Amino acid sequence: MTRWLWLAWVAVVAALTGKILVWHVEYFKSPGPQFYKIALGFVPVLALSVFLYAWLRRKAVWRFEPLAFATLASAASLFYEPRAFLVSLALFFAAYALGAWAGDALRLNLSGPLNRILIRCGFGFGLLIPLCFVLGEFRLLYPGVILTILLILAALGMRGALRDLLALHEIWKSAGEVRHPIAGVAVAFGFVAMICTLMTALSPPINFDTLQMHLPSVEHYVETRSIAPFPEIEYSYYPQGGETLWTAAYALAGGPGTQVESAMFFVLFLLVVFRLARECASGRAAALAGTIWAATLPFLHWTGSVMKNDMIMTFFQGLALLAFLKWLRERGFSWILAGAFFLAQSFGVKYVALFGAIPLAIFFAFAVWKQPRRWNATLAVIAVFLCFGTFWTVRTYVLTGNPVYPEVADRVVNGAIGAHHYSAAFKLLRYVTLPWKIIFDGGRVFESPLPNPSGIILFAFFPLLFFASPKWRNPGILTCVAFVLIYCGYWAAMLGTLRYAIVPFAIAAMLLAQGAARFYDSASSRPIRLSIVAVEVYCLLIAALGTMIIEVNGPQFNYFAGRLDRPGYLRAALRTYASLEDLKRVVRPGESILGIDNCSRAYAPEPLRYQCLLCAPDGCDAKAVDDGLKKFDPRYLIVPEQNAPPEAVIELHRRPWTRIHHDPFFSVYHAD
């Protein structure tokens, strides 16, 4: 790309995305005019600060950046949630120790501290899942049992893990290339992103899925000392690999333990992205920038900062891809067995691992074909996958007769077939329009108010992808590109939800950063170089604003300042909380509650006896509400104050109800 073409493209990007920046700034009017005034001053100050930091860090500051990241994260976690931090640290050391044994058993060549940390933690966490599952089958998931196992393993793994972490720091201090301006800008925004993650992970959860499914399930597992499914939450019949790891953290540190553990998996996944970039011939500066670009994609950052199992799944799937790249370089079949294990564990977390499993299965089949004893290799890979990736499905089949319960098998098969029966024109139109929807109309592909949940950095730097092309003869790059194309080809045809395409978006970010760094280095003109850095600042600024919109709220500042306690924060930040908190004073054991448009089950008096009906944005379904009232015959009824479903209002007149709670968002009625 010539400099004039690049400058023309910059003008196009500015014209198409200028209104996006305006939207993000204008959004801060919604929480109050004071926030809008802060945003008006914050945006230029942040942009100028980033430019200044990227220039100042080049002499000496860059050497201490990893230490600064680790110190800030550790200090904040120890101050606000010390037990959660220590439990997550123990889990990390324990996984490292358990994974070291597995890696040695497979005789893997784990050269380099980052390789050892990632592969050993992947094996370790992957083995902790079936270990806790077996303990649960005998109802032995006592906090004391979990603590004993973790302490023994952590004691064995602590020394090696700390040695590798210190080695990483020494490698960083000698890697002068990370002084690159593109890396400097990324690091500056990385600090902003980390602060947002800490604010989300260290404050009480308000995410819908966490409160509706994940946290109540984990609480039940701890209470029953088992990972057995239960009919009150049908989600518990799905694979529970993520919930199993959360159960260990919850048993020792409560809800905060699960949140800090989730953030830890976010960090581990980003390290996998960095390692993938290095396998794809990226320099350290480009790999660092690409990793942070991926981390700051708003949808990806939110998914990694809250208690969601998507990041655990993508951690294992990223490791499976990394294992194949290791095989490409070393040709050691043990790497394919390791990849099969990681792929199996991704299925043990979430069935949407299927999207990544398709290209990975092709890669592993190629590796098996290259083995001198193909049939033996095939049987070994299949055995590893079946052993570690199907026991959740077998359990569900034994209990229900349906391996994919609560899904209906016929609907799963027919739905998949039906998706492929669309006309060729429809499919082509979907593939052509989906990128535009993701970039400029993303409200349909991610559950947030953001019109651009994937940010604009992938769009802005897309032309520079071809500057990475001279290295595309590298087998790693070719493999990653093939992975993205196959993954996205199937994902776009079936779902299109951004959370289910984290790995390919992260790979795209790392490849684009490689192209941007190479274009910057090849440009002899200072204005061109400045324009590249300016576009990066502009894109990451929009991403930072988007992340703040969906993760940061006003009450968090009062909570961390000590002006609000946990209930006070939840009353201020979560509109569903006050009604549930008031119910705890009056509900007796065994009494049922039906919440309409209030699904924060984790904060209900008896979460497993709490039922909720979620209304669509355009209103509640009349039949669903009527059926719910008849089916559950609730003793207590929660009705939204705005757009209350008429069936609920009619029911209030049909039976003698007494309103026992009222707030601006919900009223609670008691059946007399």
XYZ file of C-alpha atoms in Angstrom:
672
model
C 0.000 0.000 0.000
C 1.422 3.419 -0.982
C 1.366 6.299 1.460
C -1.294 8.104 -0.580
C -3.576 5.093 -0.570
C -3.089 4.794 3.179
C -3.905 8.464 3.772
C -6.980 8.123 1.567
C -8.059 5.096 3.588
C -7.555 7.050 6.826
C -9.909 9.705 5.465
C -12.490 7.025 4.632
C -12.208 5.560 8.136
C -12.650 8.991 9.700
C -15.706 9.711 7.545
C -17.379 6.369 8.300
C -16.566 6.157 12.005
C -16.578 9.750 13.214
C -20.210 9.426 14.265
C -19.277 6.312 16.248
C -16.925 8.325 18.454
C -19.623 10.967 18.872
C -22.157 8.283 19.867
C -19.841 6.887 22.533
C -19.261 10.314 24.053
C -22.945 11.263 23.841
C -23.914 8.028 25.602
C -22.489 9.379 28.854
C -25.411 11.787 29.010
C -27.662 8.873 30.003
C -26.254 8.328 33.527
C -26.264 12.079 34.150
C -24.920 15.420 32.869
C -21.951 15.251 35.245
C -20.735 12.072 33.532
C -21.068 13.721 30.136
C -18.939 16.650 31.285
C -16.332 14.241 32.596
C -16.338 12.365 29.282
C -15.831 15.577 27.302
C -12.673 16.267 29.271
C -11.569 12.652 29.633
C -11.427 11.842 25.909
C -8.829 14.454 24.839
C -6.839 14.037 28.062
C -6.640 10.260 27.572
C -5.628 10.599 23.921
C -2.874 13.109 24.712
C -1.708 11.045 27.687
C -1.359 7.976 25.491
C 0.744 9.861 22.930
C 2.913 11.224 25.722
C 3.325 7.840 27.409
C 4.205 6.083 24.143
C 7.006 8.627 23.692
C 8.274 8.687 27.308
C 8.311 4.923 27.867
C 10.957 4.301 25.212
C 13.931 5.124 27.458
C 13.365 3.059 30.593
C 9.724 2.872 31.650
C 8.948 -0.004 29.287
C 11.177 -2.339 31.321
C 8.859 -2.153 34.320
C 5.483 -2.442 32.587
C 4.830 -6.136 33.375
C 5.736 -5.444 37.000
C 3.361 -2.476 37.028
C 0.514 -4.567 35.582
C 1.088 -7.374 38.087
C 1.501 -5.022 41.051
C -1.655 -3.050 40.326
C -3.783 -6.163 39.754
C -2.413 -7.953 42.819
C -2.662 -4.930 45.114
C -6.246 -4.158 44.098
C -7.305 -7.789 44.463
C -5.583 -8.191 47.830
C -7.144 -4.993 49.135
C -10.740 -5.636 48.054
C -10.983 -9.439 47.772
C -7.897 -10.975 49.423
C -9.339 -14.451 49.898
C -10.536 -14.626 46.286
C -7.105 -13.563 45.047
C -5.250 -16.100 47.206
C -7.582 -18.929 46.176
C -7.135 -18.085 42.485
C -3.374 -17.973 42.991
C -3.511 -21.388 44.669
C -5.542 -22.734 41.746
C -2.933 -21.382 39.337
C -0.042 -23.002 41.210
C -1.988 -26.249 41.606
C -2.797 -26.380 37.893
C 0.854 -25.702 37.071
C 1.967 -28.633 39.252
C -0.634 -31.051 37.913
C 0.102 -29.964 34.350
C 3.845 -30.399 34.844
C 3.234 -34.052 35.633
C 1.051 -34.468 32.521
C 3.538 -32.660 30.285
C 6.385 -34.820 31.526
C 4.295 -37.955 30.989
C 3.793 -36.959 27.341
C 7.461 -35.929 27.021
C 6.546 -32.574 25.537
C 9.342 -30.191 24.662
C 8.299 -27.197 26.761
C 11.045 -24.715 25.962
C 10.540 -21.200 27.253
C 8.748 -20.000 30.395
C 5.563 -18.897 28.633
C 5.151 -22.255 26.912
C 5.581 -24.034 30.228
C 3.066 -21.816 32.017
C 0.384 -22.128 29.352
C 0.674 -25.818 28.533
C 1.021 -26.867 32.155
C -1.913 -24.712 33.256
C -3.970 -26.076 30.379
C -3.266 -29.641 31.426
C -3.691 -28.799 35.092
C -7.050 -27.081 34.848
C -8.188 -29.711 32.372
C -7.347 -32.479 34.863
C -8.870 -30.628 37.819
C -12.248 -30.760 36.063
C -12.608 -34.585 35.977
C -10.977 -34.796 39.415
C -13.662 -32.551 40.929
C -16.314 -34.368 38.903
C -15.281 -37.714 40.429
C -15.136 -36.217 43.921
C -18.624 -34.867 43.346
C -19.922 -38.279 42.347
C -18.979 -39.450 45.856
C -20.214 -36.159 47.393
C -16.735 -35.315 48.605
C -16.548 -31.712 47.381
C -16.121 -30.389 50.910
C -14.214 -27.117 51.237
C -11.667 -28.935 53.402
C -11.057 -31.586 50.756
C -10.679 -28.978 48.011
C -8.356 -26.873 50.170
C -6.164 -29.864 51.033
C -5.781 -30.861 47.383
C -4.998 -27.297 46.313
C -2.452 -26.719 49.073
C -0.582 -29.928 48.283
C -0.510 -29.244 44.552
C 0.228 -25.529 44.997
C 3.189 -26.332 47.219
C 4.541 -28.596 44.484
C 3.987 -26.076 41.694
C 4.735 -22.737 43.322
C 8.497 -22.777 42.893
C 8.435 -23.698 39.213
C 5.643 -21.256 38.393
C 7.370 -18.362 40.156
C 10.640 -19.231 38.423
C 8.918 -19.076 35.030
C 7.138 -15.820 35.880
C 10.439 -14.219 36.903
C 12.050 -15.542 33.725
C 9.310 -13.883 31.681
C 10.068 -10.580 33.385
C 13.781 -10.936 32.617
C 13.023 -11.717 28.965
C 10.834 -8.611 28.767
C 13.543 -6.360 30.218
C 15.962 -7.463 27.500
C 13.417 -7.198 24.652
C 14.137 -3.693 23.450
C 11.868 -4.078 20.424
C 8.766 -3.654 22.627
C 9.656 0.047 22.751
C 7.940 0.272 19.364
C 5.363 3.140 19.299
C 2.545 0.826 18.221
C 3.274 -1.375 21.235
C 3.528 1.698 23.468
C 0.076 2.941 22.506
C -1.340 -0.536 23.045
C 0.242 -0.842 26.496
C -1.195 2.507 27.568
C -4.694 1.397 26.644
C -3.906 -1.969 28.206
C -3.699 -0.235 31.580
C -7.129 1.298 30.993
C -8.529 -2.090 30.009
C -7.050 -3.736 33.101
C -8.627 -1.146 35.390
C -12.013 -1.854 33.802
C -11.508 -5.591 34.340
C -10.572 -5.052 37.984
C -13.611 -2.852 38.594
C -15.864 -5.506 37.087
C -14.265 -8.542 38.713
C -13.938 -7.015 42.194
C -17.477 -5.620 42.453
C -20.602 -7.746 43.087
C -21.856 -9.363 39.860
C -24.754 -7.838 37.957
C -24.447 -9.794 34.703
C -27.646 -11.585 33.617
C -26.261 -15.073 32.913
C -24.167 -15.029 36.069
C -27.183 -14.317 38.261
C -29.673 -16.463 36.369
C -27.623 -19.633 35.810
C -23.945 -19.756 36.689
C -23.836 -18.507 40.273
C -26.966 -20.367 41.487
C -25.648 -23.584 39.924
C -22.265 -23.228 41.607
C -23.900 -22.421 44.955
C -25.986 -25.581 44.659
C -22.950 -27.692 43.816
C -21.143 -26.431 46.908
C -24.185 -27.043 49.113
C -24.682 -30.590 47.811
C -20.920 -31.320 47.488
C -21.619 -32.704 44.023
C -21.705 -31.600 40.368
C -25.031 -33.372 39.843
C -27.600 -31.663 37.566
C -30.907 -30.534 39.009
C -34.232 -29.807 37.270
C -34.711 -26.332 38.744
C -31.968 -25.049 36.402
C -32.009 -27.056 33.190
C -28.744 -25.449 32.181
C -27.059 -27.745 34.739
C -27.551 -30.673 32.329
C -25.154 -29.065 29.846
C -21.385 -29.654 30.190
C -20.229 -28.058 33.429
C -16.464 -27.846 33.040
C -16.407 -24.124 33.757
C -18.833 -24.452 36.657
C -16.679 -27.238 38.112
C -13.661 -24.942 38.322
C -15.859 -22.169 39.718
C -17.158 -24.584 42.351
C -13.640 -25.080 43.691
C -13.168 -21.311 43.939
C -16.631 -20.685 45.403
C -16.182 -23.339 48.094
C -13.147 -21.461 49.408
C -13.826 -17.809 48.564
C -17.515 -17.441 47.742
C -18.814 -15.478 44.765
C -15.758 -13.184 44.545
C -13.603 -16.291 44.097
C -15.448 -17.238 40.916
C -15.105 -13.727 39.524
C -11.377 -13.419 40.164
C -10.865 -16.916 38.754
C -12.747 -15.876 35.596
C -10.476 -12.843 35.215
C -7.469 -15.153 35.622
C -8.637 -17.201 32.638
C -8.917 -13.949 30.674
C -5.234 -13.290 31.348
C -4.292 -16.867 30.451
C -6.193 -16.636 27.171
C -4.391 -13.410 26.259
C -1.074 -15.129 26.909
C -2.197 -17.862 24.503
C -2.905 -15.168 21.894
C 0.583 -13.738 22.392
C 2.106 -17.198 22.010
C 0.078 -17.827 18.835
C 1.356 -14.547 17.427
C 4.940 -15.560 18.100
C 4.343 -18.916 16.398
C 3.082 -16.906 13.411
C 6.415 -15.096 13.062
C 5.311 -11.894 14.789
C 7.977 -9.843 16.483
C 7.530 -9.161 20.179
C 6.231 -5.631 19.589
C 3.624 -6.736 17.041
C 2.631 -9.726 19.187
C 2.207 -7.472 22.213
C 0.149 -4.938 20.263
C -2.004 -7.649 18.696
C -2.696 -9.241 22.065
C -3.830 -5.941 23.561
C -5.857 -5.103 20.454
C -7.678 -8.378 20.973
C -8.123 -7.703 24.693
C -9.653 -4.287 24.063
C -12.330 -5.445 21.635
C -15.309 -4.452 23.828
C -17.258 -7.695 23.440
C -14.161 -9.788 24.148
C -13.096 -7.655 27.098
C -16.542 -7.839 28.691
C -16.696 -11.601 28.184
C -13.337 -11.991 29.899
C -14.117 -9.636 32.771
C -17.422 -11.131 33.934
C -18.247 -14.618 35.187
C -18.797 -16.296 31.806
C -17.618 -19.721 30.711
C -16.858 -18.532 27.157
C -13.338 -17.482 28.142
C -12.566 -20.835 29.761
C -13.697 -22.578 26.575
C -11.618 -20.310 24.340
C -8.569 -20.789 26.571
C -8.682 -24.536 25.941
C -9.459 -24.070 22.251
C -6.609 -21.626 21.799
C -4.292 -24.146 23.434
C -5.511 -26.836 21.024
C -4.536 -24.602 18.092
C -1.204 -23.798 19.730
C -0.532 -27.524 20.187
C -1.030 -28.094 16.461
C 1.351 -25.242 15.620
C 3.893 -26.858 17.924
C 3.441 -30.121 16.039
C 4.005 -28.317 12.733
C 7.353 -27.124 14.017
C 8.551 -30.173 15.951
C 6.525 -33.067 14.454
C 6.180 -34.684 17.870
C 2.944 -36.676 17.979
C 2.559 -35.948 21.694
C 1.487 -32.442 20.690
C -1.500 -33.870 18.805
C -2.500 -35.879 21.867
C -2.201 -32.680 23.894
C -4.316 -30.832 21.327
C -6.980 -33.552 21.478
C -7.044 -33.178 25.270
C -7.462 -29.395 25.080
C -10.160 -29.704 22.417
C -11.980 -32.254 24.572
C -11.907 -29.882 27.533
C -13.359 -27.073 25.411
C -16.329 -29.345 24.656
C -16.545 -30.057 28.371
C -17.186 -26.369 28.950
C -19.583 -25.474 26.139
C -21.016 -27.152 23.064
C -20.299 -24.111 20.877
C -16.737 -25.421 20.867
C -18.005 -27.167 17.734
C -17.174 -24.095 15.631
C -13.483 -24.358 16.417
C -13.535 -28.143 16.521
C -14.201 -28.368 12.777
C -10.921 -26.757 11.615
C -9.011 -28.351 14.493
C -10.329 -31.796 13.538
C -9.077 -31.211 9.991
C -5.657 -30.170 11.291
C -5.401 -33.143 13.641
C -6.490 -35.516 10.871
C -3.669 -34.156 8.717
C -1.214 -34.735 11.557
C -2.485 -38.277 12.076
C -2.118 -38.955 8.341
C 1.547 -38.009 8.604
C 2.193 -40.602 11.303
C 3.904 -43.870 10.329
C 1.260 -45.829 12.258
C -1.884 -44.006 11.232
C -4.438 -46.353 12.753
C -2.693 -46.423 16.101
C -2.443 -42.635 16.056
C -6.116 -42.321 15.109
C -7.209 -44.590 17.935
C -5.034 -42.709 20.425
C -6.473 -39.305 19.469
C -10.054 -40.605 19.538
C -9.462 -42.283 22.903
C -8.151 -39.061 24.457
C -11.087 -37.064 23.128
C -13.713 -39.600 24.207
C -12.184 -39.985 27.647
C -12.001 -36.284 28.493
C -14.600 -34.692 26.217
C -17.724 -36.824 26.458
C -18.291 -37.744 30.101
C -20.663 -34.785 30.560
C -22.716 -35.916 27.565
C -22.748 -39.520 28.783
C -23.912 -38.365 32.199
C -26.788 -36.399 30.697
C -27.760 -39.333 28.484
C -27.814 -41.733 31.447
C -29.984 -39.354 33.472
C -32.408 -38.217 30.757
C -32.073 -40.505 27.741
C -31.125 -37.442 25.672
C -27.396 -36.633 25.380
C -28.016 -32.956 24.565
C -30.801 -32.298 27.089
C -32.401 -29.775 27.630
C -32.142 -29.398 23.875
C -34.330 -31.744 21.853
C -32.112 -33.928 19.691
C -34.425 -33.714 16.686
C -34.520 -29.933 16.920
C -30.743 -29.714 17.132
C -30.270 -31.878 14.034
C -33.125 -30.409 12.040
C -32.154 -26.882 13.010
C -28.614 -27.409 11.785
C -29.853 -28.992 8.565
C -32.399 -26.230 8.103
C -29.696 -23.612 8.432
C -27.923 -25.204 5.482
C -31.082 -25.354 3.351
C -31.203 -21.612 2.759
C -30.798 -20.531 -0.833
C -27.349 -19.752 -2.165
C -28.362 -16.115 -2.615
C -29.467 -15.879 1.029
C -26.210 -17.407 2.236
C -24.151 -15.091 0.064
C -26.096 -12.067 1.288
C -25.553 -13.129 4.896
C -21.816 -13.521 4.421
C -21.555 -10.178 2.635
C -23.635 -8.187 5.125
C -22.472 -9.759 8.399
C -19.144 -7.858 8.564
C -21.004 -4.576 8.064
C -23.509 -5.507 10.780
C -20.741 -6.457 13.176
C -18.867 -3.192 12.641
C -21.686 -0.688 12.255
C -24.847 -2.378 13.561
C -23.533 -4.695 16.254
C -26.520 -4.509 18.567
C -27.833 -7.653 16.882
C -24.728 -9.745 17.514
C -23.920 -8.873 21.122
C -26.042 -8.281 24.201
C -25.215 -4.641 24.917
C -26.285 -1.118 23.954
C -23.129 -0.700 21.883
C -23.621 -0.268 18.141
C -19.995 -1.384 17.644
C -19.198 -4.121 20.205
C -16.218 -5.291 18.153
C -14.762 -1.797 18.001
C -13.386 -0.407 14.759
C -9.712 -1.357 14.929
C -10.111 -4.471 12.762
C -11.897 -2.373 10.148
C -9.431 0.516 10.277
C -6.321 -1.632 9.856
C -7.752 -4.264 7.541
C -5.844 -3.015 4.434
C -2.579 -3.498 6.328
C -3.288 -7.204 6.710
C -1.510 -7.673 3.415
C 1.675 -6.220 4.881
C 1.920 -9.409 6.898
C 1.668 -11.386 3.649
C 5.443 -11.773 3.031
C 5.454 -14.006 6.092
C 2.345 -15.904 5.044
C 4.465 -18.732 3.762
C 5.048 -19.379 7.431
C 3.059 -22.559 8.279
C 1.783 -20.958 11.466
C 0.197 -18.026 9.657
C -1.322 -20.261 6.988
C -2.788 -22.489 9.690
C -4.253 -19.567 11.633
C -5.763 -18.035 8.495
C -7.304 -21.394 7.570
C -8.633 -21.741 11.121
C -10.293 -18.314 10.954
C -11.837 -18.901 7.520
C -13.271 -22.327 8.369
C -14.428 -21.242 11.826
C -16.092 -18.045 10.635
C -17.588 -19.739 7.597
C -19.581 -22.089 9.807
C -20.143 -19.618 12.662
C -21.538 -16.926 10.360
C -23.922 -19.404 8.759
C -25.272 -20.681 12.080
C -25.242 -18.033 14.816
C -23.297 -14.816 14.315
C -23.087 -14.092 18.074
C -19.756 -12.411 18.744
C -19.080 -14.223 22.031
C -18.899 -17.480 20.105
C -16.093 -16.270 17.831
C -13.521 -15.003 20.318
C -10.574 -17.021 19.003
C -10.880 -15.978 15.322
C -11.356 -12.317 16.273
C -8.263 -12.486 18.471
C -6.268 -14.079 15.642
C -7.461 -11.357 13.262
C -6.279 -8.701 15.721
C -2.825 -10.251 16.067
C -2.378 -10.577 12.277
C -3.484 -6.987 11.675
C -1.099 -5.730 14.347
C 1.682 -7.596 12.575
C 0.779 -5.879 9.314
C 0.520 -2.469 10.995
C 3.929 -2.820 12.659
C 5.557 -3.882 9.396
C 3.928 -1.018 7.487
C 5.110 1.419 10.165
C 8.672 0.107 9.965
C 8.695 0.322 6.170
C 7.408 3.906 6.098
C 10.164 6.488 5.767
C 7.829 9.456 6.149
C 7.149 10.773 9.649
C 3.616 11.919 8.758
C 2.763 8.384 7.635
C 4.134 6.904 10.835
C 2.288 9.475 12.898
C -0.934 8.718 11.036
C -0.599 5.000 11.843
C -0.153 5.726 15.537
C -2.974 8.286 15.457
C -5.380 5.774 13.919
C -4.408 3.259 16.594
C -5.077 5.801 19.346
C -8.396 6.737 17.747
C -9.553 3.118 17.466
C -8.447 2.096 20.941
C -10.030 5.233 22.383
C -13.401 4.201 20.953
C -12.841 0.678 22.272
C -12.013 2.020 25.737
C -15.164 4.142 25.803
C -17.246 1.167 24.707
C -15.705 -1.002 27.413
C -16.459 1.622 30.049
C -20.060 1.872 28.888
C -20.751 -1.839 29.342
C -18.542 -2.507 32.389
C -18.177 0.614 34.519
C -21.006 2.313 36.412
C -21.254 5.206 38.845
C -21.991 3.150 41.982
C -18.722 1.233 41.491
C -16.736 4.333 42.404
C -18.661 4.726 45.661
C -18.298 0.996 46.335
C -14.529 0.993 45.933
C -14.273 4.237 47.913
C -16.060 2.536 50.816
C -19.126 4.769 50.668
C -21.365 1.831 49.666
C -21.424 -1.670 51.093
C -22.298 -4.714 48.977
C -26.122 -4.414 49.332
C -25.916 -0.667 48.826
C -23.973 -1.113 45.615
C -26.429 -3.694 44.300
C -29.403 -1.465 45.117
C -27.762 1.355 43.162
C -26.409 -0.648 40.212
C -28.951 -3.446 39.707
C -32.586 -2.454 39.340
C -33.789 -6.001 40.062
C -32.052 -6.231 43.434
C -34.191 -4.109 45.776
C -37.335 -6.185 45.254
C -35.456 -9.441 45.890
C -33.680 -8.035 48.924
C -36.997 -7.020 50.470
C -38.428 -10.472 49.822
C -35.743 -12.073 51.989
C -37.375 -10.521 55.043
C -40.752 -12.164 54.512
C -40.409 -15.325 52.418
C -40.627 -18.557 54.390
C -38.874 -21.780 53.323
C -40.660 -23.555 50.498
C -42.668 -20.571 49.235
C -42.465 -20.014 45.484
C -41.732 -16.734 43.736
C -42.392 -15.731 40.145
C -40.478 -12.771 38.805
C -41.607 -11.148 35.586
C -38.650 -9.521 33.844
C -36.627 -10.043 37.022
C -34.245 -12.976 36.574
C -31.555 -12.212 39.166
C -32.064 -15.633 40.699
C -28.795 -15.598 42.658
C -30.105 -12.809 44.912
C -33.516 -14.394 45.521
C -34.390 -15.839 48.979
C -34.352 -19.427 47.698
C -32.700 -19.392 44.268
C -33.842 -22.869 43.259
C -37.485 -22.093 44.053
C -37.352 -18.849 42.126
C -38.871 -18.793 38.648
C -38.647 -15.966 36.171
C -40.170 -14.984 32.854
C -38.015 -12.767 30.681
C -39.870 -10.334 28.472
C -38.795 -9.362 24.981
C -37.762 -5.725 24.390
C -41.136 -5.039 22.758
C -43.105 -6.488 25.674
C -43.976 -9.726 27.394
C -45.535 -12.626 25.562
C -49.126 -12.859 26.770
C -49.378 -16.626 26.611
C -46.034 -17.174 28.349
C -47.048 -14.985 31.272
C -50.463 -16.609 31.584
C -48.953 -20.101 31.395
C -46.339 -19.173 33.969
C -48.919 -17.952 36.435
C -50.926 -21.147 36.053
C -47.920 -23.458 36.166
C -46.069 -22.038 39.146
C -49.022 -20.678 41.165
C -46.626 -18.333 42.961
C -46.993 -17.183 46.523
C -45.149 -14.004 45.597
C -45.301 -12.176 42.287
C -42.806 -9.573 41.075
C -44.179 -7.242 38.409
C -42.229 -4.529 36.563
C -43.463 -1.009 37.115
C -43.020 -0.068 33.473
C -44.708 -2.004 30.678
C -46.250 -4.472 33.109
C -47.733 -7.461 31.240
C -51.547 -7.206 31.195
C -51.937 -10.860 32.217
C -50.146 -10.151 35.464
C -52.345 -7.128 36.101
C -55.479 -9.195 35.421
C -54.199 -11.885 37.779
C -53.751 -9.272 40.487
C -57.442 -8.413 40.204
C -58.475 -12.066 39.964
C -56.977 -13.069 43.307
C -56.567 -11.244 46.615
C -53.035 -9.853 46.382
C -51.323 -7.425 48.709
C -48.483 -5.233 47.542
C -45.640 -5.572 50.024
C -42.887 -3.775 48.149
C -42.651 -0.928 45.695
C -39.656 0.722 44.069
C -39.232 2.663 40.811
C -38.677 -0.568 38.880
C -40.667 -3.402 40.484
C -43.552 -4.126 42.803
C -43.879 -7.301 44.850
C -47.272 -8.837 45.636
C -48.195 -11.478 48.183
C -51.091 -13.883 47.641
C -53.406 -13.611 50.652
